[in-house]
Tab-separated table of C-alpha atoms and ligand atoms in Angstrom:
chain	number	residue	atom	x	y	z
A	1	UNK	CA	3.766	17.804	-17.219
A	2	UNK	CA	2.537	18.486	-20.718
A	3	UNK	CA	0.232	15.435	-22.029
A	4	UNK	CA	1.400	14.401	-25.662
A	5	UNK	CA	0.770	11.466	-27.827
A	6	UNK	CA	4.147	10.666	-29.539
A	7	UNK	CA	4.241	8.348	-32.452
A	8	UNK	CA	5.766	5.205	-32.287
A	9	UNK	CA	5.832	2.325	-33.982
A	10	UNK	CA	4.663	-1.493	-32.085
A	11	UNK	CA	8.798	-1.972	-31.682
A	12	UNK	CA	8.898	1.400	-29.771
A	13	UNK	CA	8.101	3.187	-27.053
A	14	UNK	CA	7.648	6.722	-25.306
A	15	UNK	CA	7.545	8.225	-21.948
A	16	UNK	CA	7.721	11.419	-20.211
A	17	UNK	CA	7.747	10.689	-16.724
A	18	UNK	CA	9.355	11.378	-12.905
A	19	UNK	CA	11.975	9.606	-10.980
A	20	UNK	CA	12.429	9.568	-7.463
A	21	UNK	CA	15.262	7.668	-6.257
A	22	UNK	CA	17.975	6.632	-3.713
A	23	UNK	CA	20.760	4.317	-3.085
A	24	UNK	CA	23.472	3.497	-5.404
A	25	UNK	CA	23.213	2.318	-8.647
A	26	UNK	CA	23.446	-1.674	-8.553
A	27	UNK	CA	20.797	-1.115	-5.645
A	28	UNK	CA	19.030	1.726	-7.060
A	29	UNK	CA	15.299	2.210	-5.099
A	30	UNK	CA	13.302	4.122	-8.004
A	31	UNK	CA	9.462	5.026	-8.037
A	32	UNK	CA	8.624	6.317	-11.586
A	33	UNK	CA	5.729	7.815	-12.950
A	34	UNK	CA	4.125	9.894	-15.768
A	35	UNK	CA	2.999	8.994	-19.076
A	36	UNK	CA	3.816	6.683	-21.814
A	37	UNK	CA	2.752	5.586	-25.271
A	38	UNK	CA	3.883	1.270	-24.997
A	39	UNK	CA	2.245	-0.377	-27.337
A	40	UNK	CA	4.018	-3.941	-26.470
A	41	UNK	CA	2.632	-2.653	-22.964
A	42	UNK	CA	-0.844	-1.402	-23.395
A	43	UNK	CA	-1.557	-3.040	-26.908
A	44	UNK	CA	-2.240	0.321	-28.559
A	45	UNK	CA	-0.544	3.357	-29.013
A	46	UNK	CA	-2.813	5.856	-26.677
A	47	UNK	CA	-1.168	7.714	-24.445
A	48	UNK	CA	-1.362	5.789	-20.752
A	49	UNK	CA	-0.715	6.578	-16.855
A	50	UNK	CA	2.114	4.103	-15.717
A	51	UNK	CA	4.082	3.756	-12.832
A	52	UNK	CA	6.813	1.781	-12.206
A	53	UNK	CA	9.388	0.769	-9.470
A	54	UNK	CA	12.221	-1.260	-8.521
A	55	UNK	CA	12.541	-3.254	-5.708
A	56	UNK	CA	14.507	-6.343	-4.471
A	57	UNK	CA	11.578	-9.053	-4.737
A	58	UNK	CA	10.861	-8.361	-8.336
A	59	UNK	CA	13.398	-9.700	-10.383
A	60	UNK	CA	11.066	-12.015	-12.183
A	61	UNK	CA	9.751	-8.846	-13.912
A	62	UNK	CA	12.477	-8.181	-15.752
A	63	UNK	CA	11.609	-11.172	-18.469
A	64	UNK	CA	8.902	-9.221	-19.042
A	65	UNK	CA	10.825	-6.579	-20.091
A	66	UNK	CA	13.757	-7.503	-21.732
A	67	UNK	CA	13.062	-6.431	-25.024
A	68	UNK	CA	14.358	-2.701	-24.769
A	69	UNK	CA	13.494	-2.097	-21.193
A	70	UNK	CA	16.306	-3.765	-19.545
A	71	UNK	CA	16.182	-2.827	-15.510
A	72	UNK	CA	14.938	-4.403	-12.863
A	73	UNK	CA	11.916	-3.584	-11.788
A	74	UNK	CA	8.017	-3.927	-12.895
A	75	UNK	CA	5.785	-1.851	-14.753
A	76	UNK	CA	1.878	-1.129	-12.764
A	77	UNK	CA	0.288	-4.386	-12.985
A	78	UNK	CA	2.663	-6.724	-13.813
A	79	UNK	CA	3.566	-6.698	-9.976
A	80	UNK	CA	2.805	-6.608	-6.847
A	81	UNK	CA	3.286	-3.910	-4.733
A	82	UNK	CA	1.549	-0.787	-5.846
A	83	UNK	CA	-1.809	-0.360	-3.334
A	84	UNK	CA	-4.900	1.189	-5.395
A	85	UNK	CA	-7.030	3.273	-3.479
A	86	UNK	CA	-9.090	5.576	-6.362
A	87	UNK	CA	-11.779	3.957	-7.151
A	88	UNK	CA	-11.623	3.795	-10.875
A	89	UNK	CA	-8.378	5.840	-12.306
A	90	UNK	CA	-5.470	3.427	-12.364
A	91	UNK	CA	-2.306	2.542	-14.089
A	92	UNK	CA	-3.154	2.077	-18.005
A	93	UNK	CA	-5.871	5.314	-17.396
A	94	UNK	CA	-6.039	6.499	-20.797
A	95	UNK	CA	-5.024	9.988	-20.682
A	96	UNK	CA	-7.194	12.653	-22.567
A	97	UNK	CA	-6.927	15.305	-23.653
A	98	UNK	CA	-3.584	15.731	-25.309
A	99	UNK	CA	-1.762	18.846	-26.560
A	100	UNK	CA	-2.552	19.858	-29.745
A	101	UNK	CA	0.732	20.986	-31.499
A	102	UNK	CA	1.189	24.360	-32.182
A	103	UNK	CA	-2.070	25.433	-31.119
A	104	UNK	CA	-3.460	23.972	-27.534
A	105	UNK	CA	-1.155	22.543	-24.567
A	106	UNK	CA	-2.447	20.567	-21.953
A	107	UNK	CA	-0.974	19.438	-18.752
A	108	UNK	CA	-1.411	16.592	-16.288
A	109	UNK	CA	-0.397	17.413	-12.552
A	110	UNK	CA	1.521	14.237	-10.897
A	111	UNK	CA	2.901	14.416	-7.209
A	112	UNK	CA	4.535	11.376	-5.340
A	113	UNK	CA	5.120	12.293	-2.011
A	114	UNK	CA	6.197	10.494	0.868
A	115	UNK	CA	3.296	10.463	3.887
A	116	UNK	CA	5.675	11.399	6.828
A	117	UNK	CA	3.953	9.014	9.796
A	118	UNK	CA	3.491	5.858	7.709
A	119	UNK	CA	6.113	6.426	5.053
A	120	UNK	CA	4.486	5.548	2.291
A	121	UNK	CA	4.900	6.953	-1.494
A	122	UNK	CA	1.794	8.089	-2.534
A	123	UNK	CA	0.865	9.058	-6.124
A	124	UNK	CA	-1.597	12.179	-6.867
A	125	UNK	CA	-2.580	12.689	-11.020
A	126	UNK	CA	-4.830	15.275	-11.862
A	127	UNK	CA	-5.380	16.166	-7.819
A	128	UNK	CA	-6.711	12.485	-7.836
A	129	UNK	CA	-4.777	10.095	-4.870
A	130	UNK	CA	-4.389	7.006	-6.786
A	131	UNK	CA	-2.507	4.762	-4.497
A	132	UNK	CA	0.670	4.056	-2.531
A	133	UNK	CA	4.034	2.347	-2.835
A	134	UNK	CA	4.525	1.295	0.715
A	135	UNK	CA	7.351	1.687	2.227
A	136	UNK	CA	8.366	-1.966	2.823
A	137	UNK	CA	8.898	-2.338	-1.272
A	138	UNK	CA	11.727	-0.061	-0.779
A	139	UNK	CA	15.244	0.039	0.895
A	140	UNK	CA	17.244	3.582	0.596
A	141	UNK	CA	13.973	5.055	-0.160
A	142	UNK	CA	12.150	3.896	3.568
A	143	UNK	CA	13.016	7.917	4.533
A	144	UNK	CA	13.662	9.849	1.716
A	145	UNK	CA	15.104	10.513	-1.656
A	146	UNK	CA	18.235	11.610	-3.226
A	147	UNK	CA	17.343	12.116	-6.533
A	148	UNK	CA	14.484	13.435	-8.220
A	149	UNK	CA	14.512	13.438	-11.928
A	150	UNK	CA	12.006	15.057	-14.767
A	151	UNK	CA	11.576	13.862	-18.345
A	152	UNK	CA	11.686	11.226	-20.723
A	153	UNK	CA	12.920	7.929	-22.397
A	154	UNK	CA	12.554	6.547	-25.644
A	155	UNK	CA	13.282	3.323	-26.608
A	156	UNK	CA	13.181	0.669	-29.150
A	157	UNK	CA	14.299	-3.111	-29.679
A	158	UNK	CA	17.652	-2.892	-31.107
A	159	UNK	CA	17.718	-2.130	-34.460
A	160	UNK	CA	14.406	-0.019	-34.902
A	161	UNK	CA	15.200	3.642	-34.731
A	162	UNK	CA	14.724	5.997	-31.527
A	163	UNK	CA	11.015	6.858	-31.637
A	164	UNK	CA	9.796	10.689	-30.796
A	165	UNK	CA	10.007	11.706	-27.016
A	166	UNK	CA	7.704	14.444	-25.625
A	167	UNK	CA	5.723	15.846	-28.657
A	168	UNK	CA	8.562	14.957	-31.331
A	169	UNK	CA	9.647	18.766	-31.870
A	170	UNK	CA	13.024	19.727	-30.721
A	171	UNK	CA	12.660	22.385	-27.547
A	172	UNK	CA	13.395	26.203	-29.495
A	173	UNK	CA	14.995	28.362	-27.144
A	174	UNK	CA	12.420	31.378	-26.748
A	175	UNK	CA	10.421	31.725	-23.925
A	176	UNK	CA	7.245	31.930	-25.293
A	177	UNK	CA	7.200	28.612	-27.777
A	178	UNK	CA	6.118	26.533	-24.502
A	179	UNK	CA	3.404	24.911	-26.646
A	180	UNK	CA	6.214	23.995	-29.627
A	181	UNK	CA	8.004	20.925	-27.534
A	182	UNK	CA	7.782	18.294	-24.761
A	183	UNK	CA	6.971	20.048	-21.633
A	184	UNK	CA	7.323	20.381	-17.802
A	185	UNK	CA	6.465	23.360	-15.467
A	186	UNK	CA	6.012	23.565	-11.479
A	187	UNK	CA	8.713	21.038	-10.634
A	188	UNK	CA	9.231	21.251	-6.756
A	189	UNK	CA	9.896	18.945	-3.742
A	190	UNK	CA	9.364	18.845	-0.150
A	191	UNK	CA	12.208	19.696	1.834
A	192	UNK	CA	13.022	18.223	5.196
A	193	UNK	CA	10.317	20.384	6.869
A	194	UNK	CA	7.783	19.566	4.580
A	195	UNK	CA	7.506	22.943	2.203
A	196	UNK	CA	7.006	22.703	-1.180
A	197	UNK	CA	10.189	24.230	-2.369
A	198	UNK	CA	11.974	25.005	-6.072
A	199	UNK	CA	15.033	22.914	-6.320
A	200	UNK	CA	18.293	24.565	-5.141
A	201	UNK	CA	19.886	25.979	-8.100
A	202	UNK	CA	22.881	24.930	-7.863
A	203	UNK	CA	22.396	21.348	-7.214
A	204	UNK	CA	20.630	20.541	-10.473
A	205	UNK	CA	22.279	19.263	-13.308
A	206	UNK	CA	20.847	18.419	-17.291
A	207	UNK	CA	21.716	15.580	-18.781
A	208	UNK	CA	21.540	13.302	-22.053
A	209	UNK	CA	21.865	10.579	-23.078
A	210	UNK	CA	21.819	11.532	-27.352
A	211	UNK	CA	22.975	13.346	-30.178
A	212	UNK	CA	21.055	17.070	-29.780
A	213	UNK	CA	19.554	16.940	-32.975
A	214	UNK	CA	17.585	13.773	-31.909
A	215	UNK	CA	16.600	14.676	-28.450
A	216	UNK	CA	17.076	18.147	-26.615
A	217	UNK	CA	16.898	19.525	-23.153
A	218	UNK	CA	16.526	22.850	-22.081
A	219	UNK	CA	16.207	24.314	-18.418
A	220	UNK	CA	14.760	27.422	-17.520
A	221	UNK	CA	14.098	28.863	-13.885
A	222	UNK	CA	14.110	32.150	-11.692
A	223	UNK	CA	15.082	31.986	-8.496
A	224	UNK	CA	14.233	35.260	-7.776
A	225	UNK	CA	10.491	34.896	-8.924
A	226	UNK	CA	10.090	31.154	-8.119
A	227	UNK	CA	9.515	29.508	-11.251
A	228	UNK	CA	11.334	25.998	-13.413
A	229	UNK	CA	10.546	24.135	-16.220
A	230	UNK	CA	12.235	22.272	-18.750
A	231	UNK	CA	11.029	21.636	-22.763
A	232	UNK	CA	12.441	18.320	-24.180
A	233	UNK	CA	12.230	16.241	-26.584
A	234	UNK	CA	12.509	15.479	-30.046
A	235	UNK	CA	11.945	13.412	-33.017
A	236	UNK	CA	14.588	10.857	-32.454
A	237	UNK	CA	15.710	8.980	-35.855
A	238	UNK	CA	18.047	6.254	-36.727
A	239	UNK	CA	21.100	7.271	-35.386
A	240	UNK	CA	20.422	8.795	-32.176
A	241	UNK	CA	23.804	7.535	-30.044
B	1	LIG	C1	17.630	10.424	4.556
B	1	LIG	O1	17.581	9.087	5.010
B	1	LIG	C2	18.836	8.602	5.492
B	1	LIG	C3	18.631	7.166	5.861
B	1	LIG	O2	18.342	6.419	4.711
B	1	LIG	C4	19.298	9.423	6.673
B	1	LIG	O3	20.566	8.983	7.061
B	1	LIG	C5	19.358	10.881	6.258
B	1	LIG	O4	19.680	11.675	7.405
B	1	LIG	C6	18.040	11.333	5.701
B	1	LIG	N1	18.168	12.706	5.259
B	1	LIG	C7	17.291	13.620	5.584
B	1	LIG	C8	17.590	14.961	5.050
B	1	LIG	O5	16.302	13.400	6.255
B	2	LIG	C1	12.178	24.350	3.869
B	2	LIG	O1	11.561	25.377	3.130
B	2	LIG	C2	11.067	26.447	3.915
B	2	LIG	C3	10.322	27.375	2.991
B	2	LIG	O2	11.119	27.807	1.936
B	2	LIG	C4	12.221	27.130	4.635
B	2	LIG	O3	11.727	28.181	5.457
B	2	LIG	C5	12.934	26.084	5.482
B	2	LIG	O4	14.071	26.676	6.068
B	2	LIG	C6	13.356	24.905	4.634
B	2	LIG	N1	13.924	23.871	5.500
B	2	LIG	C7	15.139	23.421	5.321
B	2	LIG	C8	15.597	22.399	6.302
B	2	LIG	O5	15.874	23.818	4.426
């Protein structure tokens, strides 16, 4: 995914992130994971690795998050559950560099994928394995996932505007203005026999949650030549819903 420092304010926050999920919503499993600028997380407004999950044993967590983030679940080291294994890059890694707009893009690689014999989640970033999300946090995820999602989610405490997501530029529709938005390229899973595949076609879907002229969402792939990605983003603004 691209790297980008949105600009938020300390009442706001930005991610761009992955989802992998399974079961149905009021038991949702979810492993999520990407960047985000948090400042009532991290205390400053750098752009961050986080991960975060849901699982049955954590709803404690959610007072931790109830301004704005309201979902069970717990964000990297608030709980327990996530097993480290790098040595020094964890959740809260500072990540650097970010895109430059208009001029320079740079991307962070981030793979969870499920170790068939043990069944853990485990999280590569920048071809670094960070850690695992065993497989006892989860439920519907223990063998696989249903859903995997790409890209991002602003938020705010009520009343403070939406804040940017991805770079704050509105995705133009040309091909070659990759550098002009929020980012993602290279989005694949493993299928049941453990290739790397595009998604099928025809089972994705796009899908927002606000007014186009605050966030956007476009979705480009070949089939043919094996290729996806998606620009999104925006600047947000007062009246996003
Ligand atoms: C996914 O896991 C469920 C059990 O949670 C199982 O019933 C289903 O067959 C699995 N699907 C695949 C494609 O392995
Ligand atoms: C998984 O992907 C490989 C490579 O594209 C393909 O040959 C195989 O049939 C796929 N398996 C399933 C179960 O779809």
């Amino acid at each position: 995914m691209g790297a980008h420092n949105p600009s938020v304010t300390p009442e706001q926050f930005s991610t761009s992130q992955l989802w992998i999920q399974n079961g149905p919503k009021a038991q949702i499993n979810s492993i999520e994971t990407g960047w985000a600028v948090y400042p009532k997380l991290f205390g400053d407004n750098i752009t961050r690795i986080f991960g975060y999950w849901t699982f049955l044993l954590c709803m404690q967590c959610l007072i931790l998050l109830a301004d704005g983030y309201k979902r069970t679940g717990c964000f990297n080291m608030f709980c327990p559950g996530f097993v480290q294994v790098h040595s020094s890059i964890t959740f809260g890694e500072l990540l650097e560099p970010v895109s430059i707009y208009n001029r320079k893009l740079h991307f962070i690689p981030v793979m969870v994928y499920r170790a068939p014999i043990s069944g853990n989640w485990w999280l590569r970033v920048s071809r670094e394995v960070i850690g695992y999300w065993p497989k006892e946090l989860f439920t519907h995820l223990a063998h696989n996932a249903s859903i995997i999602r790409y890209g991002g989610i602003a938020g705010a405490v009520s009343k403070s505007p939406s804040p940017p997501m991805g770079n704050g530029h509105l995705p133009i529709y040309k091909d070659s203005d990759i550098e002009k938005s929020g980012f993602m390229r290279e989005m694949k899973v493993y299928n049941e026999t453990r290739d790397t595949i595009y998604f099928d076609y025809t089972k994705t879907q796009t899908k927002q949650d606000a007014r186009k002229d605050s966030y956007d969402l476009n979705y480009y792939f070949s089939e043919r030549d094996k290729w996806n990605c998606i620009k999104y983003g925006g600047p947000g603004g007062s009246s996003c819903l």
